[in-house]
């Protein structure tokens, strides 16, 4: 490093290069989606906490998914919305690292929670008589705590490795927020350790869990085909299809971003994929998992009835 180099204290988030009119339109659209995501996930979390019929392992893990989705969106979207309003799109170095840490922490935790949810469905459908023993509350708590711990330990490792790097210009992060791969491109030191750890972490929280989930769902599918009742088969298929939709979207996009070799042509596509992860996925999860679920609808109806009678 030469003594005449100036060290970066803040970055500029490039975002999308759009006209002022398009940015205003996106501001309204993204604000609506973000508000809906917070309201839908918040409502599901409240229903699960308040309604005794939803005090089951499946909804226990869904409550964690709702917390993750609200936190995940709130980590990135408010800054994105502010950048659409304000032409000064700077972010200081420390908040940038914190944003990267939280992004990885919530994303990795969601991957692991989705694995746990697939195991829960496997136990419920393939071993219904032993389900309450297999998924007792102690096991559920241990699985949830382990998922959160592993996710944020991985995120902490990434943050520490990022802090050791020198950043001496340029200042522009070609992304919507401080996404780790985009930030690493600005480092003026050797980033190979960071790249190796990112790849290893991706295998741990993406490839490994995806394989486990596919095995679980293949076993579930086989068990469903043995169900004699048409209604029972339909309900089981409906639940599993919902879960597979979420898994396919979340894991598919993450693997494209973090496990496909990088190229300059992919940068704009990665922005769109990251936007889907940060904004649309937290909005879709409550729709796919919960709001079309009969038990959740029943709990919502009872809550509304109780409010009217007060």
GROMACS .gro file of C-alpha atoms in nm:
model
  310
    1UNK     CA    1   0.000   0.000   0.000
    2UNK     CA    2   0.138   0.337  -0.095
    3UNK     CA    3   0.134   0.618   0.158
    4UNK     CA    4  -0.053   0.840  -0.091
    5UNK     CA    5  -0.361   0.615  -0.099
    6UNK     CA    6  -0.675   0.739   0.078
    7UNK     CA    7  -0.867   0.483   0.283
    8UNK     CA    8  -1.239   0.441   0.226
    9UNK     CA    9  -1.465   0.546   0.516
   10UNK     CA   10  -1.792   0.520   0.321
   11UNK     CA   11  -1.929   0.354   0.010
   12UNK     CA   12  -2.173   0.463  -0.259
   13UNK     CA   13  -2.452   0.214  -0.335
   14UNK     CA   14  -2.500   0.227  -0.712
   15UNK     CA   15  -2.838   0.047  -0.722
   16UNK     CA   16  -3.035   0.052  -1.046
   17UNK     CA   17  -2.953   0.320  -1.302
   18UNK     CA   18  -3.306   0.445  -1.374
   19UNK     CA   19  -3.493   0.763  -1.458
   20UNK     CA   20  -3.642   0.976  -1.176
   21UNK     CA   21  -3.997   0.877  -1.276
   22UNK     CA   22  -3.915   0.506  -1.263
   23UNK     CA   23  -3.747   0.547  -0.924
   24UNK     CA   24  -4.063   0.712  -0.784
   25UNK     CA   25  -4.274   0.426  -0.921
   26UNK     CA   26  -4.040   0.167  -0.768
   27UNK     CA   27  -4.046   0.356  -0.439
   28UNK     CA   28  -4.426   0.317  -0.416
   29UNK     CA   29  -4.422  -0.047  -0.530
   30UNK     CA   30  -4.139  -0.150  -0.296
   31UNK     CA   31  -4.298   0.040  -0.006
   32UNK     CA   32  -4.627  -0.145  -0.057
   33UNK     CA   33  -4.455  -0.482  -0.079
   34UNK     CA   34  -4.243  -0.410   0.229
   35UNK     CA   35  -4.546  -0.295   0.431
   36UNK     CA   36  -4.745  -0.602   0.325
   37UNK     CA   37  -4.452  -0.828   0.419
   38UNK     CA   38  -4.429  -0.677   0.769
   39UNK     CA   39  -4.806  -0.689   0.824
   40UNK     CA   40  -4.848  -1.046   0.693
   41UNK     CA   41  -4.556  -1.189   0.888
   42UNK     CA   42  -4.649  -0.988   1.198
   43UNK     CA   43  -5.007  -1.114   1.182
   44UNK     CA   44  -4.892  -1.476   1.149
   45UNK     CA   45  -4.652  -1.434   1.440
   46UNK     CA   46  -4.928  -1.284   1.657
   47UNK     CA   47  -5.176  -1.560   1.566
   48UNK     CA   48  -4.924  -1.834   1.646
   49UNK     CA   49  -4.844  -1.674   1.982
   50UNK     CA   50  -5.209  -1.611   2.080
   51UNK     CA   51  -5.405  -1.907   1.940
   52UNK     CA   52  -5.370  -2.235   2.136
   53UNK     CA   53  -5.456  -2.446   1.828
   54UNK     CA   54  -5.138  -2.321   1.659
   55UNK     CA   55  -4.910  -2.424   1.946
   56UNK     CA   56  -4.756  -2.710   1.745
   57UNK     CA   57  -4.400  -2.773   1.618
   58UNK     CA   58  -4.488  -2.676   1.259
   59UNK     CA   59  -4.621  -2.335   1.363
   60UNK     CA   60  -4.340  -2.291   1.615
   61UNK     CA   61  -4.092  -2.305   1.325
   62UNK     CA   62  -4.320  -2.089   1.110
   63UNK     CA   63  -4.304  -1.823   1.383
   64UNK     CA   64  -3.925  -1.827   1.356
   65UNK     CA   65  -3.953  -1.799   0.977
   66UNK     CA   66  -4.182  -1.495   1.020
   67UNK     CA   67  -3.930  -1.328   1.255
   68UNK     CA   68  -3.647  -1.397   1.010
   69UNK     CA   69  -3.845  -1.263   0.714
   70UNK     CA   70  -3.937  -0.938   0.892
   71UNK     CA   71  -3.578  -0.888   1.012
   72UNK     CA   72  -3.428  -0.989   0.676
   73UNK     CA   73  -3.642  -0.739   0.485
   74UNK     CA   74  -3.589  -0.463   0.743
   75UNK     CA   75  -3.212  -0.501   0.716
   76UNK     CA   76  -3.202  -0.410   0.346
   77UNK     CA   77  -3.527  -0.258   0.220
   78UNK     CA   78  -3.540   0.071   0.423
   79UNK     CA   79  -3.196   0.173   0.291
   80UNK     CA   80  -3.303   0.076  -0.062
   81UNK     CA   81  -3.614   0.294  -0.027
   82UNK     CA   82  -3.409   0.583   0.112
   83UNK     CA   83  -3.173   0.560  -0.186
   84UNK     CA   84  -3.467   0.585  -0.427
   85UNK     CA   85  -3.567   0.914  -0.261
   86UNK     CA   86  -3.223   1.058  -0.188
   87UNK     CA   87  -2.953   1.103  -0.451
   88UNK     CA   88  -2.687   1.084  -0.178
   89UNK     CA   89  -2.656   0.704  -0.173
   90UNK     CA   90  -2.365   0.676   0.065
   91UNK     CA   91  -2.329   0.431   0.353
   92UNK     CA   92  -2.052   0.442   0.612
   93UNK     CA   93  -1.808   0.153   0.638
   94UNK     CA   94  -1.923   0.020   0.978
   95UNK     CA   95  -2.300   0.021   0.893
   96UNK     CA   96  -2.207  -0.150   0.566
   97UNK     CA   97  -2.029  -0.431   0.752
   98UNK     CA   98  -2.320  -0.459   0.997
   99UNK     CA   99  -2.564  -0.484   0.706
  100UNK     CA  100  -2.351  -0.758   0.550
  101UNK     CA  101  -2.334  -0.943   0.883
  102UNK     CA  102  -2.712  -0.931   0.937
  103UNK     CA  103  -2.785  -1.023   0.574
  104UNK     CA  104  -2.574  -1.337   0.602
  105UNK     CA  105  -2.699  -1.416   0.952
  106UNK     CA  106  -3.069  -1.407   0.863
  107UNK     CA  107  -3.016  -1.578   0.525
  108UNK     CA  108  -2.816  -1.868   0.672
  109UNK     CA  109  -3.061  -1.906   0.961
  110UNK     CA  110  -3.354  -1.920   0.717
  111UNK     CA  111  -3.181  -2.197   0.521
  112UNK     CA  112  -3.139  -2.404   0.837
  113UNK     CA  113  -3.494  -2.333   0.962
  114UNK     CA  114  -3.630  -2.453   0.626
  115UNK     CA  115  -3.434  -2.779   0.671
  116UNK     CA  116  -3.580  -2.821   1.019
  117UNK     CA  117  -3.930  -2.759   0.880
  118UNK     CA  118  -3.880  -3.028   0.615
  119UNK     CA  119  -3.770  -3.269   0.890
  120UNK     CA  120  -4.082  -3.177   1.089
  121UNK     CA  121  -4.305  -3.260   0.788
  122UNK     CA  122  -4.110  -3.584   0.735
  123UNK     CA  123  -4.174  -3.688   1.096
  124UNK     CA  124  -4.544  -3.587   1.078
  125UNK     CA  125  -4.620  -3.774   0.754
  126UNK     CA  126  -4.382  -4.071   0.767
  127UNK     CA  127  -4.401  -4.138   1.143
  128UNK     CA  128  -4.740  -4.000   1.257
  129UNK     CA  129  -4.771  -4.232   1.558
  130UNK     CA  130  -4.432  -4.125   1.697
  131UNK     CA  131  -4.452  -3.761   1.588
  132UNK     CA  132  -4.514  -3.613   1.934
  133UNK     CA  133  -4.216  -3.808   2.071
  134UNK     CA  134  -3.981  -3.723   1.781
  135UNK     CA  135  -4.075  -3.354   1.772
  136UNK     CA  136  -4.121  -3.280   2.141
  137UNK     CA  137  -4.074  -2.922   2.262
  138UNK     CA  138  -3.721  -2.984   2.387
  139UNK     CA  139  -3.614  -3.109   2.043
  140UNK     CA  140  -3.790  -2.815   1.872
  141UNK     CA  141  -3.615  -2.563   2.097
  142UNK     CA  142  -3.273  -2.723   2.041
  143UNK     CA  143  -3.325  -2.726   1.662
  144UNK     CA  144  -3.433  -2.361   1.658
  145UNK     CA  145  -3.146  -2.242   1.881
  146UNK     CA  146  -2.895  -2.443   1.677
  147UNK     CA  147  -3.022  -2.291   1.352
  148UNK     CA  148  -2.993  -1.934   1.483
  149UNK     CA  149  -2.652  -1.999   1.641
  150UNK     CA  150  -2.499  -2.160   1.331
  151UNK     CA  151  -2.640  -1.890   1.104
  152UNK     CA  152  -2.497  -1.601   1.304
  153UNK     CA  153  -2.165  -1.771   1.377
  154UNK     CA  154  -2.117  -1.806   1.001
  155UNK     CA  155  -2.214  -1.441   0.955
  156UNK     CA  156  -1.966  -1.336   1.227
  157UNK     CA  157  -1.685  -1.524   1.050
  158UNK     CA  158  -1.764  -1.341   0.725
  159UNK     CA  159  -1.776  -1.004   0.904
  160UNK     CA  160  -1.440  -1.062   1.078
  161UNK     CA  161  -1.276  -1.167   0.750
  162UNK     CA  162  -1.423  -0.858   0.582
  163UNK     CA  163  -1.289  -0.626   0.854
  164UNK     CA  164  -0.933  -0.750   0.805
  165UNK     CA  165  -0.930  -0.629   0.442
  166UNK     CA  166  -0.800  -0.285   0.338
  167UNK     CA  167  -1.039  -0.071   0.130
  168UNK     CA  168  -0.863   0.214  -0.045
  169UNK     CA  169  -1.093   0.293  -0.339
  170UNK     CA  170  -1.296   0.290  -0.557
  171UNK     CA  171  -1.601   0.377  -0.347
  172UNK     CA  172  -1.890   0.243  -0.557
  173UNK     CA  173  -2.065  -0.081  -0.453
  174UNK     CA  174  -2.245  -0.202  -0.765
  175UNK     CA  175  -2.545  -0.333  -0.574
  176UNK     CA  176  -2.864  -0.228  -0.395
  177UNK     CA  177  -2.711  -0.280  -0.050
  178UNK     CA  178  -2.385  -0.400   0.106
  179UNK     CA  179  -2.385  -0.750  -0.040
  180UNK     CA  180  -2.062  -0.928   0.051
  181UNK     CA  181  -1.947  -1.027  -0.300
  182UNK     CA  182  -1.996  -0.673  -0.430
  183UNK     CA  183  -1.808  -0.525  -0.132
  184UNK     CA  184  -1.518  -0.771  -0.174
  185UNK     CA  185  -1.461  -0.643  -0.530
  186UNK     CA  186  -1.358  -0.307  -0.380
  187UNK     CA  187  -1.093  -0.452  -0.148
  188UNK     CA  188  -0.733  -0.370  -0.239
  189UNK     CA  189  -0.602  -0.677  -0.053
  190UNK     CA  190  -0.608  -1.048  -0.129
  191UNK     CA  191  -0.965  -1.181  -0.089
  192UNK     CA  192  -0.905  -1.549  -0.163
  193UNK     CA  193  -0.966  -1.652   0.202
  194UNK     CA  194  -1.300  -1.469   0.195
  195UNK     CA  195  -1.396  -1.637  -0.134
  196UNK     CA  196  -1.306  -1.983  -0.002
  197UNK     CA  197  -1.503  -1.929   0.321
  198UNK     CA  198  -1.805  -1.802   0.123
  199UNK     CA  199  -1.795  -2.111  -0.097
  200UNK     CA  200  -1.757  -2.343   0.206
  201UNK     CA  201  -2.043  -2.165   0.386
  202UNK     CA  202  -2.260  -2.191   0.075
  203UNK     CA  203  -2.202  -2.566   0.065
  204UNK     CA  204  -2.286  -2.590   0.436
  205UNK     CA  205  -2.607  -2.382   0.432
  206UNK     CA  206  -2.723  -2.437   0.073
  207UNK     CA  207  -2.601  -2.756  -0.092
  208UNK     CA  208  -2.600  -2.977   0.220
  209UNK     CA  209  -2.943  -2.869   0.346
  210UNK     CA  210  -3.091  -2.889  -0.004
  211UNK     CA  211  -2.977  -3.252  -0.037
  212UNK     CA  212  -3.125  -3.335   0.305
  213UNK     CA  213  -3.454  -3.169   0.211
  214UNK     CA  214  -3.476  -3.352  -0.121
  215UNK     CA  215  -3.423  -3.684   0.060
  216UNK     CA  216  -3.691  -3.589   0.315
  217UNK     CA  217  -3.943  -3.491   0.048
  218UNK     CA  218  -3.879  -3.804  -0.156
  219UNK     CA  219  -3.955  -4.011   0.156
  220UNK     CA  220  -4.262  -3.792   0.219
  221UNK     CA  221  -4.385  -3.839  -0.139
  222UNK     CA  222  -4.350  -4.214  -0.107
  223UNK     CA  223  -4.545  -4.207   0.221
  224UNK     CA  224  -4.817  -3.987   0.069
  225UNK     CA  225  -4.872  -4.231  -0.217
  226UNK     CA  226  -4.951  -4.498   0.043
  227UNK     CA  227  -5.226  -4.290   0.208
  228UNK     CA  228  -5.564  -4.451   0.137
  229UNK     CA  229  -5.780  -4.142   0.185
  230UNK     CA  230  -5.806  -3.905  -0.113
  231UNK     CA  231  -5.858  -3.609   0.121
  232UNK     CA  232  -5.554  -3.710   0.326
  233UNK     CA  233  -5.340  -3.737   0.012
  234UNK     CA  234  -5.464  -3.399  -0.113
  235UNK     CA  235  -5.386  -3.220   0.215
  236UNK     CA  236  -5.040  -3.380   0.240
  237UNK     CA  237  -4.958  -3.295  -0.123
  238UNK     CA  238  -5.078  -2.937  -0.073
  239UNK     CA  239  -4.859  -2.885   0.234
  240UNK     CA  240  -4.550  -3.037   0.074
  241UNK     CA  241  -4.597  -2.848  -0.253
  242UNK     CA  242  -4.611  -2.520  -0.060
  243UNK     CA  243  -4.289  -2.604   0.121
  244UNK     CA  244  -4.115  -2.709  -0.202
  245UNK     CA  245  -4.212  -2.377  -0.369
  246UNK     CA  246  -4.042  -2.180  -0.092
  247UNK     CA  247  -3.739  -2.410  -0.090
  248UNK     CA  248  -3.701  -2.395  -0.468
  249UNK     CA  249  -3.720  -2.015  -0.481
  250UNK     CA  250  -3.498  -1.945  -0.183
  251UNK     CA  251  -3.226  -2.205  -0.243
  252UNK     CA  252  -3.230  -2.172  -0.623
  253UNK     CA  253  -3.167  -1.797  -0.617
  254UNK     CA  254  -2.903  -1.821  -0.343
  255UNK     CA  255  -2.712  -2.092  -0.530
  256UNK     CA  256  -2.713  -1.886  -0.852
  257UNK     CA  257  -2.573  -1.584  -0.664
  258UNK     CA  258  -2.312  -1.758  -0.445
  259UNK     CA  259  -2.216  -2.081  -0.624
  260UNK     CA  260  -2.218  -1.986  -0.994
  261UNK     CA  261  -1.888  -1.838  -1.124
  262UNK     CA  262  -1.899  -1.458  -1.132
  263UNK     CA  263  -1.910  -1.250  -1.451
  264UNK     CA  264  -1.969  -0.882  -1.528
  265UNK     CA  265  -2.281  -0.970  -1.727
  266UNK     CA  266  -2.437  -1.125  -1.416
  267UNK     CA  267  -2.414  -0.815  -1.195
  268UNK     CA  268  -2.750  -0.669  -1.299
  269UNK     CA  269  -2.916  -1.012  -1.275
  270UNK     CA  270  -2.773  -1.059  -0.924
  271UNK     CA  271  -2.924  -0.726  -0.819
  272UNK     CA  272  -3.268  -0.846  -0.930
  273UNK     CA  273  -3.220  -1.185  -0.760
  274UNK     CA  274  -3.106  -1.017  -0.437
  275UNK     CA  275  -3.408  -0.786  -0.458
  276UNK     CA  276  -3.631  -1.093  -0.483
  277UNK     CA  277  -3.462  -1.241  -0.176
  278UNK     CA  278  -3.489  -0.923   0.028
  279UNK     CA  279  -3.834  -0.801  -0.075
  280UNK     CA  280  -4.046  -1.061  -0.253
  281UNK     CA  281  -3.945  -1.378  -0.068
  282UNK     CA  282  -4.045  -1.242   0.278
  283UNK     CA  283  -4.377  -1.139   0.121
  284UNK     CA  284  -4.439  -1.476  -0.047
  285UNK     CA  285  -4.353  -1.693   0.255
  286UNK     CA  286  -4.665  -1.601   0.458
  287UNK     CA  287  -4.883  -1.640   0.147
  288UNK     CA  288  -4.744  -1.981   0.054
  289UNK     CA  289  -4.702  -2.127   0.403
  290UNK     CA  290  -4.973  -1.982   0.619
  291UNK     CA  291  -5.245  -1.754   0.483
  292UNK     CA  292  -5.391  -2.030   0.264
  293UNK     CA  293  -5.374  -2.276   0.554
  294UNK     CA  294  -5.712  -2.374   0.702
  295UNK     CA  295  -5.582  -2.368   1.061
  296UNK     CA  296  -5.437  -2.017   1.019
  297UNK     CA  297  -5.760  -1.896   0.856
  298UNK     CA  298  -5.955  -2.044   1.147
  299UNK     CA  299  -5.728  -1.873   1.400
  300UNK     CA  300  -5.767  -1.541   1.217
  301UNK     CA  301  -6.147  -1.581   1.212
  302UNK     CA  302  -6.155  -1.656   1.587
  303UNK     CA  303  -5.933  -1.354   1.658
  304UNK     CA  304  -6.163  -1.126   1.457
  305UNK     CA  305  -6.471  -1.271   1.629
  306UNK     CA  306  -6.315  -1.214   1.970
  307UNK     CA  307  -6.234  -0.853   1.880
  308UNK     CA  308  -6.593  -0.787   1.763
  309UNK     CA  309  -6.738  -0.932   2.083
  310UNK     CA  310  -6.526  -0.704   2.303
   0.00000   0.00000   0.00000
